[in-house]
């Protein structure tokens, strides 16, 4: 039996004064701190990765920061 896999992306990004996780172009959750949104995204991304999918977590920098976004790839 062949299992279908896909490449999925979790995007941690600002939403007003809070942070959210966008998945499939839809925001999910509201977090006061970026680190809390990042932890939630990585936790769910790890769950999905264990089901056989390729997963990337993209983390936006705070608005006004002169830094590029960060891409976190989970270890196999």
mmCIF file of N, CA and C in Angstrom:
data_model
loop_
_atom_site.group_PDB
_atom_site.id
_atom_site.type_symbol
_atom_site.label_atom_id
_atom_site.label_comp_id
_atom_site.label_asym_id
_atom_site.label_seq_id
_atom_site.Cartn_x
_atom_site.Cartn_y
_atom_site.Cartn_z
ATOM 1 N N UNK A 1 0.845 -1.176 0.000
ATOM 2 C CA UNK A 1 0.000 0.000 0.000
ATOM 3 C C UNK A 1 0.895 1.244 0.000
ATOM 4 N N UNK A 2 0.629 2.174 -0.895
ATOM 5 C CA UNK A 2 1.396 3.408 -0.978
ATOM 6 C C UNK A 2 0.657 4.513 -0.237
ATOM 7 N N UNK A 3 1.393 5.188 0.641
ATOM 8 C CA UNK A 3 0.794 6.274 1.394
ATOM 9 C C UNK A 3 1.044 7.592 0.670
ATOM 10 N N UNK A 4 0.024 8.422 0.574
ATOM 11 C CA UNK A 4 0.163 9.731 -0.055
ATOM 12 C C UNK A 4 0.873 10.674 0.926
ATOM 13 N N UNK A 5 1.900 11.361 0.459
ATOM 14 C CA UNK A 5 2.571 12.366 1.284
ATOM 15 C C UNK A 5 2.569 13.691 0.534
ATOM 16 N N UNK A 6 2.733 14.745 1.282
ATOM 17 C CA UNK A 6 2.788 16.061 0.663
ATOM 18 C C UNK A 6 3.738 16.945 1.447
ATOM 19 N N UNK A 7 4.063 18.081 0.866
ATOM 20 C CA UNK A 7 4.926 19.044 1.532
ATOM 21 C C UNK A 7 4.035 20.133 2.111
ATOM 22 N N UNK A 8 4.104 20.307 3.415
ATOM 23 C CA UNK A 8 3.233 21.249 4.116
ATOM 24 C C UNK A 8 4.064 22.337 4.779
ATOM 25 N N UNK A 9 3.457 23.513 4.924
ATOM 26 C CA UNK A 9 4.161 24.634 5.522
ATOM 27 C C UNK A 9 3.306 25.267 6.611
ATOM 28 N N UNK A 10 3.907 25.454 7.763
ATOM 29 C CA UNK A 10 3.293 26.202 8.865
ATOM 30 C C UNK A 10 3.979 27.567 8.882
ATOM 31 N N UNK A 11 3.199 28.640 8.880
ATOM 32 C CA UNK A 11 3.757 29.989 8.861
ATOM 33 C C UNK A 11 3.391 30.711 10.155
ATOM 34 N N UNK A 12 4.394 31.047 10.945
ATOM 35 C CA UNK A 12 4.186 31.813 12.163
ATOM 36 C C UNK A 12 4.337 33.273 11.775
ATOM 37 N N UNK A 13 3.253 34.056 11.953
ATOM 38 C CA UNK A 13 3.274 35.429 11.482
ATOM 39 C C UNK A 13 2.459 36.347 12.378
ATOM 40 N N UNK A 14 2.794 37.649 12.348
ATOM 41 C CA UNK A 14 2.050 38.591 13.185
ATOM 42 C C UNK A 14 0.629 38.781 12.669
ATOM 43 N N UNK A 15 -0.281 38.985 13.601
ATOM 44 C CA UNK A 15 -1.679 39.266 13.276
ATOM 45 C C UNK A 15 -2.144 40.314 14.276
ATOM 46 N N UNK A 16 -2.071 41.562 13.876
ATOM 47 C CA UNK A 16 -2.363 42.647 14.811
ATOM 48 C C UNK A 16 -1.288 42.689 15.894
ATOM 49 N N UNK A 17 -1.695 42.672 17.143
ATOM 50 C CA UNK A 17 -0.751 42.693 18.265
ATOM 51 C C UNK A 17 -0.371 41.288 18.725
ATOM 52 N N UNK A 18 -0.860 40.276 18.033
ATOM 53 C CA UNK A 18 -0.623 38.885 18.413
ATOM 54 C C UNK A 18 0.104 38.149 17.293
ATOM 55 N N UNK A 19 0.330 36.871 17.511
ATOM 56 C CA UNK A 19 0.949 35.990 16.523
ATOM 57 C C UNK A 19 -0.025 34.866 16.210
ATOM 58 N N UNK A 20 0.014 34.389 14.995
ATOM 59 C CA UNK A 20 -0.851 33.289 14.590
ATOM 60 C C UNK A 20 -0.044 32.285 13.777
ATOM 61 N N UNK A 21 -0.616 31.115 13.572
ATOM 62 C CA UNK A 21 -0.019 30.089 12.723
ATOM 63 C C UNK A 21 -0.930 29.936 11.519
ATOM 64 N N UNK A 22 -0.414 30.241 10.337
ATOM 65 C CA UNK A 22 -1.193 30.053 9.115
ATOM 66 C C UNK A 22 -0.836 28.692 8.533
ATOM 67 N N UNK A 23 -1.866 27.943 8.237
ATOM 68 C CA UNK A 23 -1.709 26.610 7.660
ATOM 69 C C UNK A 23 -2.774 26.496 6.587
ATOM 70 N N UNK A 24 -2.379 26.174 5.382
ATOM 71 C CA UNK A 24 -3.305 26.117 4.239
ATOM 72 C C UNK A 24 -3.988 27.474 4.046
ATOM 73 N N UNK A 25 -3.226 28.541 4.211
ATOM 74 C CA UNK A 25 -3.683 29.915 3.982
ATOM 75 C C UNK A 25 -4.771 30.373 4.944
ATOM 76 N N UNK A 26 -4.910 29.699 6.083
ATOM 77 C CA UNK A 26 -5.909 30.068 7.086
ATOM 78 C C UNK A 26 -5.217 30.242 8.425
ATOM 79 N N UNK A 27 -5.441 31.385 9.110
ATOM 80 C CA UNK A 27 -4.827 31.569 10.427
ATOM 81 C C UNK A 27 -5.471 30.666 11.472
ATOM 82 N N UNK A 28 -4.641 30.110 12.334
ATOM 83 C CA UNK A 28 -5.112 29.227 13.406
ATOM 84 C C UNK A 28 -4.498 29.690 14.721
ATOM 85 N N UNK A 29 -5.314 30.011 15.685
ATOM 86 C CA UNK A 29 -4.829 30.374 17.011
ATOM 87 C C UNK A 29 -4.379 31.817 17.105
ATOM 88 N N UNK A 30 -4.306 32.283 18.331
ATOM 89 C CA UNK A 30 -3.817 33.626 18.632
ATOM 90 C C UNK A 30 -2.903 33.503 19.834
ATOM 91 N N UNK A 31 -1.676 33.956 19.678
ATOM 92 C CA UNK A 31 -0.661 33.818 20.720
ATOM 93 C C UNK A 31 -0.108 35.195 21.064
ATOM 94 N N UNK A 32 0.079 35.462 22.347
ATOM 95 C CA UNK A 32 0.634 36.747 22.779
ATOM 96 C C UNK A 32 2.102 36.880 22.394
ATOM 97 N N UNK A 33 2.815 35.746 22.407
ATOM 98 C CA UNK A 33 4.252 35.780 22.130
ATOM 99 C C UNK A 33 4.579 34.923 20.907
ATOM 100 N N UNK A 34 5.538 35.402 20.127
ATOM 101 C CA UNK A 34 5.972 34.665 18.932
ATOM 102 C C UNK A 34 6.498 33.294 19.301
ATOM 103 N N UNK A 35 7.236 33.203 20.399
ATOM 104 C CA UNK A 35 7.811 31.920 20.800
ATOM 105 C C UNK A 35 6.721 30.892 21.117
ATOM 106 N N UNK A 36 5.594 31.331 21.672
ATOM 107 C CA UNK A 36 4.504 30.390 21.952
ATOM 108 C C UNK A 36 3.876 29.873 20.662
ATOM 109 N N UNK A 37 3.728 30.753 19.678
ATOM 110 C CA UNK A 37 3.207 30.322 18.379
ATOM 111 C C UNK A 37 4.184 29.368 17.706
ATOM 112 N N UNK A 38 5.477 29.670 17.806
ATOM 113 C CA UNK A 38 6.501 28.809 17.217
ATOM 114 C C UNK A 38 6.477 27.425 17.853
ATOM 115 N N UNK A 39 6.397 27.370 19.170
ATOM 116 C CA UNK A 39 6.350 26.062 19.855
ATOM 117 C C UNK A 39 5.134 25.255 19.426
ATOM 118 N N UNK A 40 3.975 25.903 19.316
ATOM 119 C CA UNK A 40 2.760 25.203 18.897
ATOM 120 C C UNK A 40 2.894 24.702 17.461
ATOM 121 N N UNK A 41 3.465 25.524 16.583
ATOM 122 C CA UNK A 41 3.647 25.123 15.183
ATOM 123 C C UNK A 41 4.587 23.935 15.070
ATOM 124 N N UNK A 42 5.697 23.974 15.797
ATOM 125 C CA UNK A 42 6.674 22.876 15.739
ATOM 126 C C UNK A 42 6.069 21.597 16.309
ATOM 127 N N UNK A 43 5.314 21.726 17.388
ATOM 128 C CA UNK A 43 4.681 20.543 17.999
ATOM 129 C C UNK A 43 3.739 19.872 17.001
ATOM 130 N N UNK A 44 2.890 20.663 16.315
ATOM 131 C CA UNK A 44 1.969 20.055 15.362
ATOM 132 C C UNK A 44 2.695 19.599 14.100
ATOM 133 N N UNK A 45 3.697 20.349 13.678
ATOM 134 C CA UNK A 45 4.466 19.950 12.499
ATOM 135 C C UNK A 45 5.164 18.610 12.744
ATOM 136 N N UNK A 46 5.660 18.397 13.951
ATOM 137 C CA UNK A 46 6.299 17.128 14.280
ATOM 138 C C UNK A 46 5.295 15.981 14.204
ATOM 139 N N UNK A 47 4.077 16.216 14.687
ATOM 140 C CA UNK A 47 3.016 15.196 14.621
ATOM 141 C C UNK A 47 2.730 14.834 13.161
ATOM 142 N N UNK A 48 2.612 15.855 12.314
ATOM 143 C CA UNK A 48 2.312 15.626 10.900
ATOM 144 C C UNK A 48 3.493 14.957 10.192
ATOM 145 N N UNK A 49 4.725 15.346 10.553
ATOM 146 C CA UNK A 49 5.917 14.735 9.963
ATOM 147 C C UNK A 49 5.965 13.239 10.269
ATOM 148 N N UNK A 50 5.576 12.865 11.486
ATOM 149 C CA UNK A 50 5.582 11.440 11.859
ATOM 150 C C UNK A 50 4.551 10.641 11.070
ATOM 151 N N UNK A 51 3.592 11.323 10.440
ATOM 152 C CA UNK A 51 2.614 10.648 9.582
ATOM 153 C C UNK A 51 3.152 10.483 8.163
ATOM 154 N N UNK A 52 4.396 10.983 7.922
ATOM 155 C CA UNK A 52 5.030 10.762 6.632
ATOM 156 C C UNK A 52 5.096 11.969 5.720
ATOM 157 N N UNK A 53 4.634 13.117 6.162
ATOM 158 C CA UNK A 53 4.655 14.312 5.318
ATOM 159 C C UNK A 53 5.939 15.106 5.528
ATOM 160 N N UNK A 54 6.337 15.849 4.499
ATOM 161 C CA UNK A 54 7.459 16.786 4.626
ATOM 162 C C UNK A 54 6.885 18.098 5.151
ATOM 163 N N UNK A 55 7.490 18.623 6.203
ATOM 164 C CA UNK A 55 6.936 19.805 6.865
ATOM 165 C C UNK A 55 8.012 20.866 7.062
ATOM 166 N N UNK A 56 7.655 22.123 6.816
ATOM 167 C CA UNK A 56 8.524 23.258 7.065
ATOM 168 C C UNK A 56 7.767 24.254 7.926
ATOM 169 N N UNK A 57 8.468 24.865 8.877
ATOM 170 C CA UNK A 57 7.897 25.939 9.683
ATOM 171 C C UNK A 57 8.621 27.225 9.296
ATOM 172 N N UNK A 58 7.862 28.207 8.822
ATOM 173 C CA UNK A 58 8.423 29.498 8.426
ATOM 174 C C UNK A 58 8.023 30.512 9.496
ATOM 175 N N UNK A 59 9.019 31.197 10.044
ATOM 176 C CA UNK A 59 8.781 32.125 11.147
ATOM 177 C C UNK A 59 9.072 33.546 10.688
ATOM 178 N N UNK A 60 8.050 34.394 10.698
ATOM 179 C CA UNK A 60 8.231 35.796 10.326
ATOM 180 C C UNK A 60 8.929 36.535 11.464
ATOM 181 N N UNK A 61 9.676 37.544 11.112
ATOM 182 C CA UNK A 61 10.309 38.410 12.108
ATOM 183 C C UNK A 61 9.292 39.456 12.542
ATOM 184 N N UNK A 62 9.453 40.010 13.743
ATOM 185 C CA UNK A 62 8.535 41.081 14.175
ATOM 186 C C UNK A 62 8.571 42.242 13.186
ATOM 187 N N UNK A 63 7.440 42.911 13.034
ATOM 188 C CA UNK A 63 7.377 44.056 12.120
ATOM 189 C C UNK A 63 8.393 45.100 12.542
ATOM 190 N N UNK A 64 9.057 45.658 11.565
ATOM 191 C CA UNK A 64 10.060 46.671 11.835
ATOM 192 C C UNK A 64 11.455 46.118 12.027
ATOM 193 N N UNK A 65 11.581 44.804 12.204
ATOM 194 C CA UNK A 65 12.902 44.185 12.360
ATOM 195 C C UNK A 65 13.569 44.086 10.994
ATOM 196 N N UNK A 66 14.824 44.432 10.922
ATOM 197 C CA UNK A 66 15.548 44.409 9.651
ATOM 198 C C UNK A 66 16.225 43.052 9.466
ATOM 199 N N UNK A 67 15.418 41.997 9.540
ATOM 200 C CA UNK A 67 15.936 40.634 9.425
ATOM 201 C C UNK A 67 15.033 39.834 8.501
ATOM 202 N N UNK A 68 15.592 38.858 7.835
ATOM 203 C CA UNK A 68 14.812 37.973 6.968
ATOM 204 C C UNK A 68 13.992 37.012 7.821
ATOM 205 N N UNK A 69 12.960 36.427 7.199
ATOM 206 C CA UNK A 69 12.196 35.412 7.920
ATOM 207 C C UNK A 69 13.076 34.198 8.139
ATOM 208 N N UNK A 70 12.670 33.344 9.032
ATOM 209 C CA UNK A 70 13.466 32.158 9.368
ATOM 210 C C UNK A 70 12.685 30.909 8.971
ATOM 211 N N UNK A 71 13.388 29.950 8.420
ATOM 212 C CA UNK A 71 12.775 28.682 8.039
ATOM 213 C C UNK A 71 13.335 27.592 8.931
ATOM 214 N N UNK A 72 12.443 26.866 9.593
ATOM 215 C CA UNK A 72 12.849 25.797 10.499
ATOM 216 C C UNK A 72 12.421 24.488 9.867
ATOM 217 N N UNK A 73 13.377 23.597 9.636
ATOM 218 C CA UNK A 73 13.039 22.283 9.109
ATOM 219 C C UNK A 73 13.267 21.252 10.196
ATOM 220 N N UNK A 74 12.289 20.400 10.388
ATOM 221 C CA UNK A 74 12.369 19.395 11.437
ATOM 222 C C UNK A 74 13.332 18.284 11.057
ATOM 223 N N UNK A 75 14.021 17.775 12.037
ATOM 224 C CA UNK A 75 14.958 16.659 11.800
ATOM 225 C C UNK A 75 14.152 15.418 11.450
ATOM 226 N N UNK A 76 14.705 14.554 10.590
ATOM 227 C CA UNK A 76 13.974 13.325 10.213
ATOM 228 C C UNK A 76 13.797 12.376 11.374
#
